[in-house]
Tab-separated table of C-alpha atoms in Angstrom:
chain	number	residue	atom	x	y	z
A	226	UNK	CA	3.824	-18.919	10.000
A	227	UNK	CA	5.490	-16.410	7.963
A	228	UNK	CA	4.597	-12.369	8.912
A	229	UNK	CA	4.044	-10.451	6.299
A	230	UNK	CA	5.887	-7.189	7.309
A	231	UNK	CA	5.447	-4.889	3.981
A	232	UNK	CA	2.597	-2.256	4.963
A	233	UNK	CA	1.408	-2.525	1.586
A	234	UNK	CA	0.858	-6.301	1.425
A	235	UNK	CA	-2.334	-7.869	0.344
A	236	UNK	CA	-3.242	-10.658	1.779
A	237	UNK	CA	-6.794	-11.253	0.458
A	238	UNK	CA	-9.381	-9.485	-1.421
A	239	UNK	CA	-12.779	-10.088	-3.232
A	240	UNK	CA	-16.406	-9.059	-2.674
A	241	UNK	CA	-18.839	-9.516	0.595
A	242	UNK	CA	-22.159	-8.099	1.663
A	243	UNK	CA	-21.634	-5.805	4.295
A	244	UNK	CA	-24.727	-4.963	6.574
A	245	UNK	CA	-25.333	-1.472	6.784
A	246	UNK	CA	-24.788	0.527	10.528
A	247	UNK	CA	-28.256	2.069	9.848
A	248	UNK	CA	-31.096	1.701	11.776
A	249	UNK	CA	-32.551	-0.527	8.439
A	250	UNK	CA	-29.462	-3.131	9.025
A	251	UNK	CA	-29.979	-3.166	5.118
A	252	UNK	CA	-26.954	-5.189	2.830
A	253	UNK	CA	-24.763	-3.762	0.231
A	254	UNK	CA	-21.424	-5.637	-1.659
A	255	UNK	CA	-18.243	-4.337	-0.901
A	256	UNK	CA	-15.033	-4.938	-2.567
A	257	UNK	CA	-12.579	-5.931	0.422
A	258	UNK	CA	-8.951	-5.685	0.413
A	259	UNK	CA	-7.175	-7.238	3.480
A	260	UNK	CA	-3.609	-5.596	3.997
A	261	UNK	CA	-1.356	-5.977	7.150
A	262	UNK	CA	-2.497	-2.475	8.136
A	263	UNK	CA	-6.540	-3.249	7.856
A	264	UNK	CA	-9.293	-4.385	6.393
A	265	UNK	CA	-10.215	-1.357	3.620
A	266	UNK	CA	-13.567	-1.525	1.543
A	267	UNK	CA	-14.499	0.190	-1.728
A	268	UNK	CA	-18.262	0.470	-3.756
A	269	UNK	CA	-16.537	-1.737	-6.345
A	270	UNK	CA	-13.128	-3.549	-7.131
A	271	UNK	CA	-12.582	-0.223	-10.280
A	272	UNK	CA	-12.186	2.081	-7.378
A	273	UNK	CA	-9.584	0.358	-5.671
A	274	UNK	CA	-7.028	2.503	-7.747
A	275	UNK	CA	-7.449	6.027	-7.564
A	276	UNK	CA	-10.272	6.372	-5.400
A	277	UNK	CA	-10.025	6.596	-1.652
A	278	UNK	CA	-11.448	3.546	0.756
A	279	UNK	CA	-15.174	3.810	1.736
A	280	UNK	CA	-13.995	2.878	4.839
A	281	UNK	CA	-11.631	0.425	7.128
A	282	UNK	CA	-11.897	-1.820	9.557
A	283	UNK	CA	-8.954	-1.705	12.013
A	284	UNK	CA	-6.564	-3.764	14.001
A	285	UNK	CA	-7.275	-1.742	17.263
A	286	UNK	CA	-9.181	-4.335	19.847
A	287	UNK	CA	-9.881	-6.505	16.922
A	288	UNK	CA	-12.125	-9.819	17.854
A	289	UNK	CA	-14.494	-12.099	15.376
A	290	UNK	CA	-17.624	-14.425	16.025
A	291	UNK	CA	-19.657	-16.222	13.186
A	292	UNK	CA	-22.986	-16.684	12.750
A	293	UNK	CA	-25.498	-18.891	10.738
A	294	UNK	CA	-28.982	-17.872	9.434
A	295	UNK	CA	-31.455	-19.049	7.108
A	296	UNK	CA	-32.122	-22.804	6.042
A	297	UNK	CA	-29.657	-25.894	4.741
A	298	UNK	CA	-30.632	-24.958	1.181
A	299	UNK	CA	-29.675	-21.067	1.473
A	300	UNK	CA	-28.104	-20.869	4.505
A	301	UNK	CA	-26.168	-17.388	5.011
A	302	UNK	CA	-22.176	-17.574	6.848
A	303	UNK	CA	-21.874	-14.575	9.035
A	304	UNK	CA	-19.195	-13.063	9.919
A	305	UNK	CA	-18.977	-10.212	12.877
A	306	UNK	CA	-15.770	-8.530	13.082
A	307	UNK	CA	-15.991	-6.408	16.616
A	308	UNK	CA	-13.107	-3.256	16.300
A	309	UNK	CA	-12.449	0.040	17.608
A	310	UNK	CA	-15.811	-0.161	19.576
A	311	UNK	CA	-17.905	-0.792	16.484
A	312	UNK	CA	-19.499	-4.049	15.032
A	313	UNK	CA	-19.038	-4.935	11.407
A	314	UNK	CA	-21.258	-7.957	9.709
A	315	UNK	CA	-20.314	-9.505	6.754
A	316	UNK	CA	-22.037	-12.146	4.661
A	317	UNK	CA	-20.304	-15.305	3.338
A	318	UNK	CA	-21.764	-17.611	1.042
A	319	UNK	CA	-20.040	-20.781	2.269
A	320	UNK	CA	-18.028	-22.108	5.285
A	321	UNK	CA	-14.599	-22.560	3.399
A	322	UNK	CA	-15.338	-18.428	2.442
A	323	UNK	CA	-15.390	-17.481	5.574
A	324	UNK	CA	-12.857	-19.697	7.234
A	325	UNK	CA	-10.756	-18.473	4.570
A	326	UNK	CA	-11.376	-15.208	5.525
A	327	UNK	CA	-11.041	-15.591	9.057
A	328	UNK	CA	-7.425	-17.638	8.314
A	329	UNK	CA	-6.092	-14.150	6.602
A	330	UNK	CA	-7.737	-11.952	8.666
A	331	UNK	CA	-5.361	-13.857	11.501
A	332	UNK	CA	-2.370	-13.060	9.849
A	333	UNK	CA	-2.795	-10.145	9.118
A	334	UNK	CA	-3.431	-8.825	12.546
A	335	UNK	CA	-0.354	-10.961	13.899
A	336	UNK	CA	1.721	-9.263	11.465
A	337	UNK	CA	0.048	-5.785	12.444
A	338	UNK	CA	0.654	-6.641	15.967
A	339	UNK	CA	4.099	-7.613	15.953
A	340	UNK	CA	5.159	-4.790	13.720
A	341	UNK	CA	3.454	-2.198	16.884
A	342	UNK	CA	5.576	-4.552	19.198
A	343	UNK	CA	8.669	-4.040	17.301
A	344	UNK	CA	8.216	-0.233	16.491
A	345	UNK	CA	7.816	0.545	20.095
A	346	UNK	CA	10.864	-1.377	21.388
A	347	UNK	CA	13.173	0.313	18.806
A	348	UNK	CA	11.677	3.948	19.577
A	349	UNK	CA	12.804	2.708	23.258
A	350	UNK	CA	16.248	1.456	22.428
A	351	UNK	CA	16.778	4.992	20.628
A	352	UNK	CA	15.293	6.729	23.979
A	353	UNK	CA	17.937	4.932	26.200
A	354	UNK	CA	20.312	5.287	23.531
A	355	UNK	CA	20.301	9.080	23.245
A	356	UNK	CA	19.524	9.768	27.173
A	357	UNK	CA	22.848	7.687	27.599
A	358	UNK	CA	25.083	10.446	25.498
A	359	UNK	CA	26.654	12.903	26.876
A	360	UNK	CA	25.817	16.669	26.285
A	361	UNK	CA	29.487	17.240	25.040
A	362	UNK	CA	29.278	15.023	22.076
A	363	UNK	CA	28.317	16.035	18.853
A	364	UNK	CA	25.217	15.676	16.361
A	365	UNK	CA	27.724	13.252	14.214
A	366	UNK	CA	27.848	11.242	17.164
A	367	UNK	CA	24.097	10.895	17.921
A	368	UNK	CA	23.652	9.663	14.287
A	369	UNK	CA	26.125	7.199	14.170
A	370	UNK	CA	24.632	5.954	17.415
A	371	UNK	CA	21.137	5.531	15.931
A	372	UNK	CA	23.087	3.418	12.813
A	373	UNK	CA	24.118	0.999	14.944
A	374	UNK	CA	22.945	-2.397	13.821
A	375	UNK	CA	18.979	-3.730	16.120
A	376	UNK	CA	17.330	-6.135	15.085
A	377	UNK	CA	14.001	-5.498	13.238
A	378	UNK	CA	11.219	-6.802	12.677
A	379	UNK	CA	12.152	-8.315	8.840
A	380	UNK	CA	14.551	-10.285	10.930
A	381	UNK	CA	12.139	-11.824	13.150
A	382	UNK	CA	9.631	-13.041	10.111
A	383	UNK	CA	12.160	-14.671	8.467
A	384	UNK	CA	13.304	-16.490	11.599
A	385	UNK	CA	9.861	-17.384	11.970
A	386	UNK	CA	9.041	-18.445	8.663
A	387	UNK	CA	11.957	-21.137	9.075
A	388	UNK	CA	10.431	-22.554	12.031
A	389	UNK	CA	6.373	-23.181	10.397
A	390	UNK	CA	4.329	-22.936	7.374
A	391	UNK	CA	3.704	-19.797	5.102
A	392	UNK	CA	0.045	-19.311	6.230
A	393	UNK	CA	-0.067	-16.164	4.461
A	394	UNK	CA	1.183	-17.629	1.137
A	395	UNK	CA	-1.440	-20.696	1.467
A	396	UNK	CA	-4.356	-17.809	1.731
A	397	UNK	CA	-3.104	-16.087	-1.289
A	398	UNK	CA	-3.439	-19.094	-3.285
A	399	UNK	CA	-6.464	-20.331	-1.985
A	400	UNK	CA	-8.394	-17.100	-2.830
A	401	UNK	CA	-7.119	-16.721	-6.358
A	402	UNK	CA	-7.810	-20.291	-7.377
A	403	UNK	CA	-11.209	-19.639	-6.060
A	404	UNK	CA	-13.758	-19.048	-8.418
A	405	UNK	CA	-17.180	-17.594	-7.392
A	406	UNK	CA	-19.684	-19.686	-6.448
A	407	UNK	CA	-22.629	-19.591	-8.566
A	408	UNK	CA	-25.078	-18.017	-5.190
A	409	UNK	CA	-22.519	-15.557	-5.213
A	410	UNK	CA	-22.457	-15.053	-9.024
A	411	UNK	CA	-26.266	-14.321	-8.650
A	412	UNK	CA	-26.443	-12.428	-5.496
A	413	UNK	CA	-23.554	-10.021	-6.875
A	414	UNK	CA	-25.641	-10.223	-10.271
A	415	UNK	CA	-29.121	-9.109	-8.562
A	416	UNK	CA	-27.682	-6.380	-6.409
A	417	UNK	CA	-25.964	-4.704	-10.245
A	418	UNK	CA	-29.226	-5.106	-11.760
A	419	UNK	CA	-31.210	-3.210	-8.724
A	420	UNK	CA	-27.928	-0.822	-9.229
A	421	UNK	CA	-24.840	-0.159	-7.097
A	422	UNK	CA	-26.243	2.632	-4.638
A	423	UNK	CA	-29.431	0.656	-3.377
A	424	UNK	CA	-29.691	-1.957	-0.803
A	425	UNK	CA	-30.855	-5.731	-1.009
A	426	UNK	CA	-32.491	-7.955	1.518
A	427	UNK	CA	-30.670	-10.752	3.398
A	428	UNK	CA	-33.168	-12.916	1.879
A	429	UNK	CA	-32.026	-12.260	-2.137
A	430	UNK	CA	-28.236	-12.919	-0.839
Protein backbone atom coordinates (compact mmCIF):
# COMPACT_ATOMS: atom_id res chain seq x y z
CA UNK A 1 0.00 0.00 0.00
CA UNK A 2 1.54 3.16 -0.91
CA UNK A 3 1.25 6.26 1.98
CA UNK A 4 0.46 9.20 0.74
CA UNK A 5 2.78 11.56 2.77
CA UNK A 6 2.02 15.18 1.07
CA UNK A 7 -0.33 17.04 3.73
CA UNK A 8 -2.10 18.44 0.94
CA UNK A 9 -3.07 15.21 -0.86
CA UNK A 10 -6.54 14.38 -1.88
CA UNK A 11 -7.48 11.26 -1.77
CA UNK A 12 -11.24 11.40 -2.47
CA UNK A 13 -13.92 13.88 -2.74
CA UNK A 14 -17.62 14.25 -3.89
CA UNK A 15 -20.97 14.92 -2.20
CA UNK A 16 -22.84 12.97 0.89
CA UNK A 17 -25.76 13.73 3.14
CA UNK A 18 -24.55 14.47 6.37
CA UNK A 19 -27.10 14.14 9.35
CA UNK A 20 -27.29 17.11 11.29
CA UNK A 21 -25.90 17.06 15.34
CA UNK A 22 -29.25 18.77 16.17
CA UNK A 23 -31.74 17.55 18.23
CA UNK A 24 -33.97 17.21 14.61
CA UNK A 25 -31.12 14.62 13.27
CA UNK A 26 -32.30 16.47 10.00
CA UNK A 27 -29.95 15.76 6.47
CA UNK A 28 -28.10 18.24 4.47
CA UNK A 29 -25.35 17.48 1.29
CA UNK A 30 -21.97 18.22 1.91
CA UNK A 31 -19.18 18.47 -0.45
CA UNK A 32 -16.36 16.14 1.16
CA UNK A 33 -12.78 16.33 0.53
CA UNK A 34 -10.68 13.48 2.09
CA UNK A 35 -6.92 14.64 2.58
CA UNK A 36 -4.21 12.77 4.66
CA UNK A 37 -4.79 15.38 7.38
CA UNK A 38 -8.88 14.87 7.59
CA UNK A 39 -11.95 14.60 6.36
CA UNK A 40 -13.01 18.59 5.58
CA UNK A 41 -16.67 19.47 4.39
CA UNK A 42 -17.97 22.56 2.57
CA UNK A 43 -21.98 23.81 1.71
CA UNK A 44 -20.97 23.10 -1.90
CA UNK A 45 -17.95 21.86 -4.11
CA UNK A 46 -17.61 26.29 -5.37
CA UNK A 47 -16.48 26.91 -1.87
CA UNK A 48 -13.82 24.55 -1.74
CA UNK A 49 -11.45 27.41 -3.03
CA UNK A 50 -11.46 30.42 -1.14
CA UNK A 51 -13.82 29.71 1.45
CA UNK A 52 -12.91 28.10 4.73
CA UNK A 53 -14.20 24.28 5.66
CA UNK A 54 -17.66 24.08 7.38
CA UNK A 55 -16.06 21.76 9.37
CA UNK A 56 -13.61 18.48 9.71
CA UNK A 57 -13.69 15.35 10.80
CA UNK A 58 -10.37 14.25 12.38
CA UNK A 59 -7.90 11.46 12.64
CA UNK A 60 -7.82 11.68 16.54
CA UNK A 61 -9.51 8.18 17.93
CA UNK A 62 -10.93 7.69 14.53
CA UNK A 63 -13.31 4.35 14.23
CA UNK A 64 -16.30 3.56 11.51
CA UNK A 65 -19.50 1.24 11.61
CA UNK A 66 -22.17 1.05 8.74
CA UNK A 67 -25.55 0.88 8.81
CA UNK A 68 -28.59 -0.06 6.56
CA UNK A 69 -32.12 1.49 6.61
CA UNK A 70 -35.07 1.59 4.56
CA UNK A 71 -36.30 -1.18 2.02
CA UNK A 72 -34.43 -3.29 -1.05
CA UNK A 73 -35.90 -0.75 -3.47
CA UNK A 74 -34.51 2.51 -1.59
CA UNK A 75 -32.42 1.22 0.79
CA UNK A 76 -30.08 4.01 2.47
CA UNK A 77 -25.87 2.93 3.16
CA UNK A 78 -24.88 4.51 6.38
CA UNK A 79 -21.95 5.38 7.31
CA UNK A 80 -20.93 6.46 11.15
CA UNK A 81 -17.57 7.81 11.47
CA UNK A 82 -16.96 7.97 15.55
CA UNK A 83 -13.86 10.86 16.17
CA UNK A 84 -12.64 13.12 18.71
CA UNK A 85 -15.62 12.03 20.99
CA UNK A 86 -18.27 12.98 18.45
CA UNK A 87 -20.42 10.84 16.00
CA UNK A 88 -20.69 11.80 12.37
CA UNK A 89 -23.47 9.98 9.94
CA UNK A 90 -23.22 10.03 6.49
CA UNK A 91 -25.54 8.74 3.80
CA UNK A 92 -24.40 6.59 0.83
CA UNK A 93 -26.47 5.68 -1.93
CA UNK A 94 -24.90 2.29 -2.71
CA UNK A 95 -22.55 -0.33 -1.15
CA UNK A 96 -19.56 0.14 -3.67
CA UNK A 97 -20.02 4.23 -2.41
CA UNK A 98 -19.43 3.56 0.74
CA UNK A 99 -16.90 0.80 0.62
CA UNK A 100 -15.17 3.13 -1.52
CA UNK A 101 -15.27 5.54 0.95
CA UNK A 102 -14.37 3.51 3.74
CA UNK A 103 -11.17 2.04 1.42
CA UNK A 104 -9.80 5.90 1.31
CA UNK A 105 -10.82 6.86 4.45
CA UNK A 106 -8.21 3.80 5.51
CA UNK A 107 -5.48 5.27 3.87
CA UNK A 108 -5.72 8.18 4.69
CA UNK A 109 -5.61 7.70 8.38
CA UNK A 110 -2.59 5.14 7.93
CA UNK A 111 -0.80 7.78 6.21
CA UNK A 112 -1.90 10.38 9.02
CA UNK A 113 -0.79 7.93 11.53
CA UNK A 114 2.48 7.05 10.36
CA UNK A 115 3.43 10.59 9.55
CA UNK A 116 2.57 11.36 13.83
CA UNK A 117 4.80 8.17 14.29
CA UNK A 118 7.56 9.50 12.28
CA UNK A 119 7.37 13.23 13.46
CA UNK A 120 7.69 12.19 17.00
CA UNK A 121 10.69 9.85 16.60
CA UNK A 122 12.69 12.55 14.71
CA UNK A 123 11.73 15.39 17.37
CA UNK A 124 13.34 12.52 19.73
CA UNK A 125 16.44 11.79 17.74
CA UNK A 126 17.02 15.75 17.74
CA UNK A 127 16.33 15.68 21.74
CA UNK A 128 19.11 13.01 22.27
CA UNK A 129 21.01 14.58 19.66
CA UNK A 130 21.35 18.05 21.20
CA UNK A 131 21.34 16.77 25.06
CA UNK A 132 24.45 14.71 23.78
CA UNK A 133 26.56 18.12 22.81
CA UNK A 134 28.60 19.60 24.83
CA UNK A 135 28.07 23.19 26.26
CA UNK A 136 31.51 24.26 24.72
CA UNK A 137 30.56 23.74 21.17
CA UNK A 138 29.17 26.18 19.07
CA UNK A 139 25.67 27.09 17.38
CA UNK A 140 27.50 25.98 13.89
CA UNK A 141 27.92 22.80 15.46
CA UNK A 142 24.34 22.16 16.71
CA UNK A 143 23.15 22.83 13.09
CA UNK A 144 25.29 20.70 11.34
CA UNK A 145 24.26 18.07 13.85
CA UNK A 146 20.54 18.44 13.08
CA UNK A 147 21.69 18.07 9.01
CA UNK A 148 22.81 14.91 9.50
CA UNK A 149 21.11 12.48 7.18
CA UNK A 150 17.49 10.25 9.33
CA UNK A 151 15.44 8.65 7.65
CA UNK A 152 11.93 10.12 7.03
CA UNK A 153 8.97 9.28 6.49
CA UNK A 154 9.07 9.78 2.30
CA UNK A 155 11.57 7.03 2.69
CA UNK A 156 9.43 4.63 4.36
CA UNK A 157 6.32 5.05 1.68
CA UNK A 158 8.34 4.39 -1.01
CA UNK A 159 9.82 1.28 0.60
CA UNK A 160 6.41 0.35 1.20
CA UNK A 161 4.93 1.01 -1.98
CA UNK A 162 7.57 -1.57 -3.47
CA UNK A 163 6.44 -4.22 -1.29
CA UNK A 164 2.12 -3.95 -2.17
CA UNK A 165 -0.38 -2.27 -4.24
CA UNK A 166 -1.05 1.58 -4.60
CA UNK A 167 -4.39 1.50 -2.66
CA UNK A 168 -4.48 5.11 -2.69
CA UNK A 169 -3.98 5.41 -6.48
CA UNK A 170 -6.81 2.59 -7.11
CA UNK A 171 -9.32 5.02 -4.94
CA UNK A 172 -8.44 7.97 -6.98
CA UNK A 173 -9.42 6.29 -10.04
CA UNK A 174 -12.29 4.61 -8.90
CA UNK A 175 -13.99 7.87 -7.72
CA UNK A 176 -13.31 9.88 -10.83
CA UNK A 177 -14.54 7.25 -13.24
CA UNK A 178 -17.57 7.22 -11.12
CA UNK A 179 -20.41 8.89 -12.36
CA UNK A 180 -23.43 9.70 -10.10
CA UNK A 181 -25.94 7.44 -9.77
CA UNK A 182 -29.18 8.57 -10.95
CA UNK A 183 -30.83 8.35 -6.82
CA UNK A 184 -28.07 10.49 -6.20
CA UNK A 185 -28.62 12.76 -9.25
CA UNK A 186 -32.21 13.26 -7.82
CA UNK A 187 -31.64 13.41 -4.18
CA UNK A 188 -28.80 16.16 -4.82
CA UNK A 189 -31.45 17.63 -7.42
CA UNK A 190 -34.44 17.82 -4.73
CA UNK A 191 -32.38 19.16 -1.88
CA UNK A 192 -31.18 22.46 -4.74
CA UNK A 193 -34.68 22.86 -5.58
CA UNK A 194 -35.90 23.09 -1.68
CA UNK A 195 -32.52 25.39 -1.65
CA UNK A 196 -29.06 24.92 -0.13
CA UNK A 197 -29.72 26.20 3.57
CA UNK A 198 -32.83 23.89 4.37
CA UNK A 199 -32.92 20.37 5.42
CA UNK A 200 -34.49 17.17 3.70
CA UNK A 201 -35.89 14.02 5.16
CA UNK A 202 -34.07 10.64 5.10
CA UNK A 203 -37.00 9.50 3.28
CA UNK A 204 -36.51 11.99 -0.09
CA UNK A 205 -32.64 10.76 -0.05
Amino acid sequence: MAILTTREATLREGYLFKQSRSVWKLWKARFFILKTTGLFYYKKKSHCSGLPALGVIPFKDISMQVDEVGDSKRRKFLLKIHADGKTFCLCCFSEEERNSWMAAILTAVTSFVIDQHDGAKLDEWYMTKESGLSRSRSLDAVAAARLKPTPTASDKAVSLSNSATDLDRIVLREFKATPLSKRKQKALSHWDCKGRNSYISLDVI
